[in-house]
Amino acid sequence: MAKKKIAVLTSGGDAPGMNAVVRSVVRAGIARDMQVFGVYRGYNGLLNGDVKELNLRSVSDIIGNGGTMLYTARSEEYNTPEGVQKAADYCKNNGITGVVVIGGDGSFRGARDLTNAGVNCIGIPGTIDNDIACSEYTIGFDTAMNTAVEMIDKIRDTAQSHDRCSVVEVMGRRCGDIALQVGIACGATAILVPEVKYDIERDVISRIIETQKTGKQHFIVVVAEGVGGAADLASYIEKRLKIESRATILGHVQRGGRPSLRDRVIASEMGYKAVELLSEGAGNRVIAMQNGKIVDFDITEALNMPRVFDKHLFDIARTISI
């Protein structure tokens, strides 16, 4: 009897821990007597036949590497009915019955389309922003936060030496989770996130003034990418309060680096769960974490879930970061 064939790909923005998922998928698949194929450069790999069989040694020593060994890309061609059908035809012609897709919401929509075209897909949330509504945790989030904390701790050293205010922009276009948790961890005087409207005088200037009254002379303001305007905010603070202020945009440094223990372990759990589902003939599912447990949802259900911002944690930050 021919072995069951499955594939794994990474799509969208890279995230630390993606390699740990790939490793888990390959080894869990082989343990179930499957052939496992790596698809290179996202959905483009299915369109171009950029696919290679992986074995146990193909994924040796990658668990601690950042980025993705399979590379990643966005595909305009795949975002058409013809592109999806072409990808599905490739899978069917080569006997691939299931695909594990590691990425974010856009990647999951692609997985749903491929499932509807006859190839079972399982999505795994790999994005540093932690912005997948169905899952309380996404692979890469912990590493990105730890990287940001390390960078801001260094920035604080020089801010303290010069009695400066440092405005630091972290990643998170639609989701302020990195800014919120990093801001708390770094003792930021003010934290600005896209989920909460802010008033610059009330939420930044007044907080700095109140903190000055307690004797503090250096300040950190953490701003999510989706709020933006770090340079303008630093300029405003300097003009308004006569405090030397500098803006720093951490940017893609947050995407790189060796994944944390948490990202490696959760990635391994999610990869194993995806193979388990494919072995049972399941498709159109997303792996998620809920209440600390690994679960799965229908992709369409998952995509329609509203994302909930942790307002209680935000209120805690406002209380203790002064």
XYZ file of C-alpha atoms in Angstrom, residues 6-12 18-19 22-23 26 36-55 57-60 62 67-75 78 87 90-91 96 99-102:
55
model
C 1.431 15.336 2.995
C 3.211 18.667 2.582
C 4.094 21.655 4.744
C 4.587 25.291 3.774
C 5.148 28.666 5.437
C 3.303 31.715 4.151
C 3.112 35.444 4.868
C 8.205 28.240 12.119
C 11.150 25.872 11.739
C 8.230 22.148 10.129
C 10.424 19.788 12.164
C 8.054 16.071 9.277
C 6.356 14.507 3.975
C 7.203 17.182 1.423
C 8.450 20.701 1.995
C 6.903 23.401 -0.210
C 9.285 26.295 -0.761
C 8.290 29.986 -0.822
C 4.705 29.577 0.273
C 1.881 28.855 -2.142
C 4.214 29.821 -4.985
C 5.950 26.495 -4.425
C 2.788 24.586 -5.333
C 2.358 26.692 -8.451
C 5.969 26.274 -9.566
C 6.629 22.740 -8.375
C 9.231 23.960 -5.890
C 8.653 20.963 -3.637
C 11.097 18.496 -2.078
C 10.651 15.394 0.035
C 11.975 15.826 3.568
C 13.348 13.162 5.890
C 17.799 14.487 8.819
C 16.373 17.265 6.621
C 15.065 18.915 9.784
C 17.940 18.157 12.143
C 16.558 23.585 12.849
C 13.110 32.454 10.057
C 11.892 29.534 7.969
C 13.972 26.940 6.140
C 11.156 26.695 3.583
C 11.291 30.441 2.898
C 8.090 32.419 2.555
C 6.384 34.646 0.025
C 3.034 36.108 -0.908
C 1.503 34.977 -4.186
C -2.546 32.000 -5.977
C -2.040 24.385 -6.856
C -0.226 19.886 -8.555
C -1.083 18.218 -5.267
C -0.344 14.917 -1.945
C -1.036 20.366 3.412
C -0.027 22.039 6.683
C -0.030 25.827 6.233
C 1.869 27.934 8.764
